[in-house]
Amino acid sequence: MTRTIRPLVAGNWKMNGLKADLAIATEVAKGYDTGMKAAVDLAICPPATLLYLASAALLGSRIATGGQDCSTQDSGAFTGETSAVMLADTGATFAIVGHSERRTLHGETSATVKDKAQAAQKALLVPIVCVGETRDEREAGKAVAIVKKQLRGSIPDGSTAATLVVAYEPVWAIGTGLTPTAADVAEMHEAIRNELGRLLGKVTAAGVRLLYGGSVKPSNAAELMNVANVDGALVGGASLKAEDFLGIARACA
Ligand code: PGA
């Protein structure tokens, strides 16, 4: 953790959740007690179909909502796309962009991710920009170089600590139960902080929240959150169980 940064735990529901599952969100809100509120920010990123309802259900809870992706465009003939403006209109305040599932399954390049992050910022959403290496890239000793390259391509110029969150998610750790060692996370998060310093200036970089994501659970959250420059978590699978999500948030607080 970085002492001067208020941590953020964001849940990425991915393509999971029907109306009945909003009970997970309200359960989380019930468990988000005064002590946790004082120490950690929470956000829930349900599928777009539930975003308006989730925002309404969480009104007054101080839990934010976010989209899982956004278009590079504000509006127009882009069938099937959801714009950042539309996400903001539901009450959302975050947008995950560049998740590895988008980069891999939808061929999103860092240039596209940057355009999406810019669109999010223009709509006054805070983009959670995801970066991370594959297993092959890590085994080839290229993890840090790959992540730095993704950052250079994906981070909008002029981003500030208030308008940007970065999530380091090693692709091989997502949904696999595998996590990097604390030493590997420390090395990567320091490299990310330094690269952001080169891109945005040291003062700005020092305040940007750097989340770790990839198989975060209540049982490993404390160890991961104790690593220097880890300012919270982006949680997939475990965010679908209120108790697990709250357990991770508690470890962060
Ligand atoms: P996971 O997913 O926690 O299920 O590994 C993380 C993510 O994809 O954001």
Tab-separated table of C-alpha atoms and ligand atoms in Angstrom:
chain	number	residue	atom	x	y	z
A	1	MET	CA	0.000	0.000	0.000
A	2	THR	CA	0.991	3.620	-0.419
A	3	ARG	CA	0.294	5.476	2.837
A	4	THR	CA	-0.809	8.673	1.125
A	5	ILE	CA	-3.220	6.961	-1.285
A	6	ARG	CA	-6.761	5.918	-0.397
A	7	PRO	CA	-7.131	2.350	-1.696
A	8	LEU	CA	-9.817	1.197	-4.117
A	9	VAL	CA	-11.301	-2.269	-4.409
A	10	ALA	CA	-13.253	-2.671	-7.642
A	11	GLY	CA	-15.358	-5.700	-8.540
A	12	ASN	CA	-15.519	-6.766	-12.183
A	13	TRP	CA	-18.565	-8.980	-12.601
A	14	LYS	CA	-17.689	-9.641	-16.264
A	15	MET	CA	-20.612	-11.189	-18.203
A	16	ASN	CA	-22.313	-12.412	-15.038
A	17	GLY	CA	-25.400	-11.169	-13.282
A	18	LEU	CA	-29.136	-10.868	-13.753
A	19	LYS	CA	-31.492	-8.525	-11.888
A	20	ALA	CA	-31.700	-10.925	-8.939
A	21	ASP	CA	-27.933	-10.670	-8.506
A	22	LEU	CA	-28.221	-7.021	-7.511
A	23	ALA	CA	-28.688	-8.588	-4.078
A	24	ILE	CA	-24.895	-9.095	-4.117
A	25	ALA	CA	-24.440	-5.332	-4.458
A	26	THR	CA	-26.892	-4.490	-1.691
A	27	GLU	CA	-25.280	-7.131	0.534
A	28	VAL	CA	-21.890	-5.497	-0.036
A	29	ALA	CA	-23.423	-2.118	0.814
A	30	LYS	CA	-24.755	-3.529	4.098
A	31	GLY	CA	-21.317	-4.825	5.049
A	32	TYR	CA	-19.488	-1.626	4.076
A	33	ASP	CA	-19.350	-0.326	7.632
A	34	THR	CA	-18.056	2.947	9.048
A	35	GLY	CA	-14.578	1.546	9.646
A	36	MET	CA	-14.257	0.379	6.060
A	37	LYS	CA	-15.735	3.595	4.696
A	38	ALA	CA	-13.006	5.488	6.506
A	39	ALA	CA	-10.269	3.415	4.912
A	40	VAL	CA	-11.167	2.081	1.469
A	41	ASP	CA	-13.219	3.019	-1.611
A	42	LEU	CA	-15.374	0.357	-3.254
A	43	ALA	CA	-16.700	0.110	-6.792
A	44	ILE	CA	-18.851	-2.501	-8.504
A	45	CYS	CA	-18.709	-2.955	-12.273
A	46	PRO	CA	-21.711	-5.093	-13.279
A	47	PRO	CA	-22.661	-5.808	-16.882
A	48	ALA	CA	-24.015	-2.751	-18.721
A	49	THR	CA	-27.572	-4.118	-18.545
A	50	LEU	CA	-27.518	-3.782	-14.742
A	51	LEU	CA	-25.566	-0.568	-14.437
A	52	TYR	CA	-28.471	1.820	-14.006
A	53	LEU	CA	-30.212	-0.478	-11.506
A	54	ALA	CA	-26.974	-1.088	-9.605
A	55	SER	CA	-26.268	2.657	-9.412
A	56	ALA	CA	-29.792	3.221	-8.093
A	57	ALA	CA	-29.529	0.346	-5.595
A	58	LEU	CA	-26.212	1.704	-4.281
A	59	LEU	CA	-27.328	5.330	-4.036
A	60	GLY	CA	-26.284	6.704	-0.651
A	61	SER	CA	-24.002	3.725	0.080
A	62	ARG	CA	-20.832	5.519	-1.083
A	63	ILE	CA	-20.103	2.510	-3.286
A	64	ALA	CA	-19.345	3.588	-6.833
A	65	THR	CA	-20.342	1.795	-10.004
A	66	GLY	CA	-18.483	1.409	-13.259
A	67	GLY	CA	-18.723	-0.009	-16.750
A	68	GLN	CA	-16.483	-2.835	-17.973
A	69	ASP	CA	-15.640	-1.179	-21.281
A	70	CYS	CA	-16.708	1.863	-23.282
A	71	SER	CA	-16.734	2.995	-26.875
A	72	THR	CA	-14.137	5.393	-28.239
A	73	GLN	CA	-17.109	7.421	-29.577
A	74	ASP	CA	-19.771	9.452	-27.752
A	75	SER	CA	-22.754	8.478	-29.935
A	76	GLY	CA	-23.712	7.534	-33.456
A	77	ALA	CA	-23.956	4.549	-35.782
A	78	PHE	CA	-22.002	2.052	-33.683
A	79	THR	CA	-24.400	-0.860	-33.208
A	80	GLY	CA	-23.887	-2.752	-29.984
A	81	GLU	CA	-21.487	-0.226	-28.449
A	82	THR	CA	-21.987	1.661	-25.182
A	83	SER	CA	-20.437	5.108	-24.852
A	84	ALA	CA	-18.781	6.567	-21.792
A	85	VAL	CA	-21.421	9.311	-21.818
A	86	MET	CA	-24.103	6.601	-21.542
A	87	LEU	CA	-22.270	4.907	-18.676
A	88	ALA	CA	-22.018	8.221	-16.860
A	89	ASP	CA	-25.732	8.790	-17.484
A	90	THR	CA	-26.516	5.624	-15.462
A	91	GLY	CA	-24.702	7.046	-12.437
A	92	ALA	CA	-21.429	5.201	-13.078
A	93	THR	CA	-18.178	6.948	-12.223
A	94	PHE	CA	-15.610	4.393	-13.450
A	95	ALA	CA	-14.967	2.495	-16.684
A	96	ILE	CA	-12.615	-0.454	-16.932
A	97	VAL	CA	-10.721	-0.205	-20.230
A	98	GLY	CA	-8.183	-2.514	-21.835
A	99	HIS	CA	-9.051	-5.570	-19.767
A	100	SER	CA	-7.045	-8.510	-21.115
A	101	GLU	CA	-10.272	-10.207	-22.177
A	102	ARG	CA	-10.992	-7.181	-24.390
A	103	ARG	CA	-7.404	-7.008	-25.652
A	104	THR	CA	-7.340	-10.761	-26.432
A	105	LEU	CA	-10.908	-11.629	-27.466
A	106	HIS	CA	-11.672	-8.346	-29.239
A	107	GLY	CA	-8.227	-7.494	-30.571
A	108	GLU	CA	-8.021	-4.179	-28.727
A	109	THR	CA	-4.668	-2.493	-29.151
A	110	SER	CA	-3.161	-0.049	-26.695
A	111	ALA	CA	-4.068	2.753	-29.124
A	112	THR	CA	-7.739	1.744	-28.878
A	113	VAL	CA	-7.473	1.468	-25.114
A	114	LYS	CA	-6.044	4.985	-24.976
A	115	ASP	CA	-8.931	6.329	-27.074
A	116	LYS	CA	-11.397	4.595	-24.741
A	117	ALA	CA	-9.657	5.957	-21.649
A	118	GLN	CA	-9.794	9.430	-23.184
A	119	ALA	CA	-13.500	9.034	-23.986
A	120	ALA	CA	-14.078	7.969	-20.378
A	121	GLN	CA	-12.225	10.991	-18.997
A	122	LYS	CA	-14.137	13.317	-21.330
A	123	ALA	CA	-17.379	11.908	-19.870
A	124	LEU	CA	-15.953	12.519	-16.377
A	125	LEU	CA	-15.537	8.800	-15.701
A	126	VAL	CA	-12.307	7.553	-14.189
A	127	PRO	CA	-10.829	4.898	-16.491
A	128	ILE	CA	-9.328	1.830	-14.828
A	129	VAL	CA	-6.680	1.074	-17.444
A	130	CYS	CA	-5.628	-2.597	-17.385
A	131	VAL	CA	-2.193	-3.845	-18.349
A	132	GLY	CA	-0.482	-7.194	-17.907
A	133	GLU	CA	1.771	-9.763	-19.508
A	134	THR	CA	0.992	-13.292	-20.727
A	135	ARG	CA	2.645	-16.382	-19.267
A	136	ASP	CA	4.985	-16.673	-22.273
A	137	GLU	CA	6.031	-13.062	-21.902
A	138	ARG	CA	6.787	-13.562	-18.205
A	139	GLU	CA	8.720	-16.765	-18.825
A	140	ALA	CA	10.743	-14.973	-21.487
A	141	GLY	CA	11.692	-12.333	-18.903
A	142	LYS	CA	9.779	-9.635	-20.797
A	143	ALA	CA	6.977	-8.894	-18.329
A	144	VAL	CA	8.180	-5.467	-17.205
A	145	ALA	CA	9.064	-4.350	-20.739
A	146	ILE	CA	5.658	-5.451	-22.070
A	147	VAL	CA	3.724	-3.703	-19.316
A	148	LYS	CA	5.722	-0.485	-19.753
A	149	LYS	CA	4.985	-0.579	-23.480
A	150	GLN	CA	1.262	-1.092	-22.801
A	151	LEU	CA	1.337	1.881	-20.428
A	152	ARG	CA	3.066	4.142	-22.949
A	153	GLY	CA	0.412	3.219	-25.519
A	154	SER	CA	-2.661	3.252	-23.286
A	155	ILE	CA	-2.407	6.152	-20.830
A	156	PRO	CA	-4.010	9.427	-21.977
A	157	ASP	CA	-1.715	12.451	-21.907
A	158	GLY	CA	-2.618	14.877	-19.178
A	159	SER	CA	-4.103	12.209	-16.889
A	160	THR	CA	-4.014	13.157	-13.229
A	161	ALA	CA	-4.138	11.154	-10.014
A	162	ALA	CA	-7.845	12.007	-9.796
A	163	THR	CA	-8.670	10.996	-13.374
A	164	LEU	CA	-6.752	7.723	-13.751
A	165	VAL	CA	-6.516	4.309	-12.108
A	166	VAL	CA	-4.135	1.641	-13.420
A	167	ALA	CA	-4.687	-2.074	-12.840
A	168	TYR	CA	-1.847	-4.568	-13.234
A	169	GLU	CA	-3.402	-7.887	-14.150
A	170	PRO	CA	-1.035	-10.624	-15.288
A	171	VAL	CA	-3.074	-12.468	-17.932
A	172	TRP	CA	-1.986	-15.867	-16.580
A	173	ALA	CA	-3.287	-14.985	-13.103
A	174	ILE	CA	-6.817	-14.044	-14.209
A	175	GLY	CA	-9.356	-16.651	-13.191
A	176	THR	CA	-6.674	-19.308	-12.696
A	177	GLY	CA	-6.088	-19.236	-8.946
A	178	LEU	CA	-2.423	-18.433	-9.676
A	179	THR	CA	-0.818	-15.240	-8.401
A	180	PRO	CA	2.642	-13.757	-8.845
A	181	THR	CA	4.942	-13.695	-5.826
A	182	ALA	CA	4.864	-10.597	-3.651
A	183	ALA	CA	8.362	-9.804	-4.959
A	184	ASP	CA	7.167	-9.950	-8.585
A	185	VAL	CA	4.176	-7.724	-7.787
A	186	ALA	CA	6.481	-5.269	-5.995
A	187	GLU	CA	8.880	-5.152	-8.947
A	188	MET	CA	6.050	-4.589	-11.425
A	189	HIS	CA	4.192	-1.952	-9.417
A	190	GLU	CA	7.404	0.003	-8.866
A	191	ALA	CA	8.105	-0.178	-12.607
A	192	ILE	CA	4.559	1.042	-13.331
A	193	ARG	CA	4.917	3.945	-10.884
A	194	ASN	CA	8.227	4.933	-12.495
A	195	GLU	CA	6.888	4.673	-16.038
A	196	LEU	CA	3.873	6.816	-15.075
A	197	GLY	CA	6.391	9.295	-13.679
A	198	ARG	CA	8.031	9.530	-17.091
A	199	LEU	CA	4.640	9.904	-18.819
A	200	LEU	CA	2.777	12.188	-16.426
A	201	GLY	CA	5.415	13.654	-14.131
A	202	LYS	CA	6.592	12.350	-10.774
A	203	VAL	CA	4.126	14.277	-8.623
A	204	THR	CA	1.110	13.022	-10.575
A	205	ALA	CA	2.453	9.461	-10.727
A	206	ALA	CA	2.939	9.395	-6.976
A	207	GLY	CA	-0.804	9.801	-6.466
A	208	VAL	CA	-2.212	7.398	-9.091
A	209	ARG	CA	-3.946	4.335	-7.652
A	210	LEU	CA	-2.272	1.143	-8.860
A	211	LEU	CA	-4.525	-1.880	-8.412
A	212	TYR	CA	-3.424	-5.488	-8.536
A	213	GLY	CA	-5.818	-7.939	-10.222
A	214	GLY	CA	-5.753	-11.661	-10.911
A	215	SER	CA	-7.123	-14.325	-8.557
A	216	VAL	CA	-7.440	-11.977	-5.575
A	217	LYS	CA	-9.296	-13.740	-2.747
A	218	PRO	CA	-9.888	-12.999	0.928
A	219	SER	CA	-7.124	-15.514	1.737
A	220	ASN	CA	-4.390	-13.790	-0.308
A	221	ALA	CA	-5.606	-10.181	-0.252
A	222	ALA	CA	-3.683	-9.084	2.856
A	223	GLU	CA	-0.366	-10.327	1.471
A	224	LEU	CA	-0.931	-8.706	-1.924
A	225	MET	CA	-2.176	-5.428	-0.434
A	226	ASN	CA	0.874	-5.228	1.809
A	227	VAL	CA	3.143	-4.921	-1.206
A	228	ALA	CA	4.583	-1.456	-1.828
A	229	ASN	CA	2.763	0.522	-4.550
A	230	VAL	CA	-0.316	-1.725	-4.466
A	231	ASP	CA	-3.234	0.612	-3.778
A	232	GLY	CA	-6.139	-1.773	-4.033
A	233	ALA	CA	-7.496	-4.613	-6.113
A	234	LEU	CA	-9.473	-5.353	-9.250
A	235	VAL	CA	-11.454	-8.456	-8.379
A	236	GLY	CA	-13.190	-10.780	-10.819
A	237	GLY	CA	-14.584	-14.083	-9.567
A	238	ALA	CA	-14.495	-13.199	-5.870
A	239	SER	CA	-16.571	-10.055	-6.486
A	240	LEU	CA	-19.590	-12.261	-7.229
A	241	LYS	CA	-19.808	-13.275	-3.569
A	242	ALA	CA	-20.563	-10.393	-1.205
A	243	GLU	CA	-18.721	-12.076	1.668
A	244	ASP	CA	-15.553	-12.618	-0.390
A	245	PHE	CA	-15.606	-9.101	-1.850
A	246	LEU	CA	-16.044	-7.646	1.638
A	247	GLY	CA	-13.247	-9.886	2.923
A	248	ILE	CA	-10.892	-8.437	0.320
A	249	ALA	CA	-12.063	-4.900	1.107
A	250	ARG	CA	-11.410	-5.539	4.802
A	251	ALA	CA	-7.881	-6.735	4.026
A	252	CYS	CA	-7.390	-3.468	2.152
A	253	ALA	CA	-8.759	-1.361	4.971
B	1	PGA	P1	-10.212	-12.886	-11.267
B	1	PGA	O1	-10.366	-11.792	-12.426
B	1	PGA	O2	-10.230	-12.158	-9.963
B	1	PGA	O3	-11.398	-13.797	-11.443
B	1	PGA	O4	-8.899	-13.571	-11.499
B	1	PGA	C1	-9.747	-10.545	-12.323
B	1	PGA	C2	-10.109	-9.696	-13.511
B	1	PGA	O5	-10.215	-10.225	-14.631
B	1	PGA	O6	-10.297	-8.478	-13.374
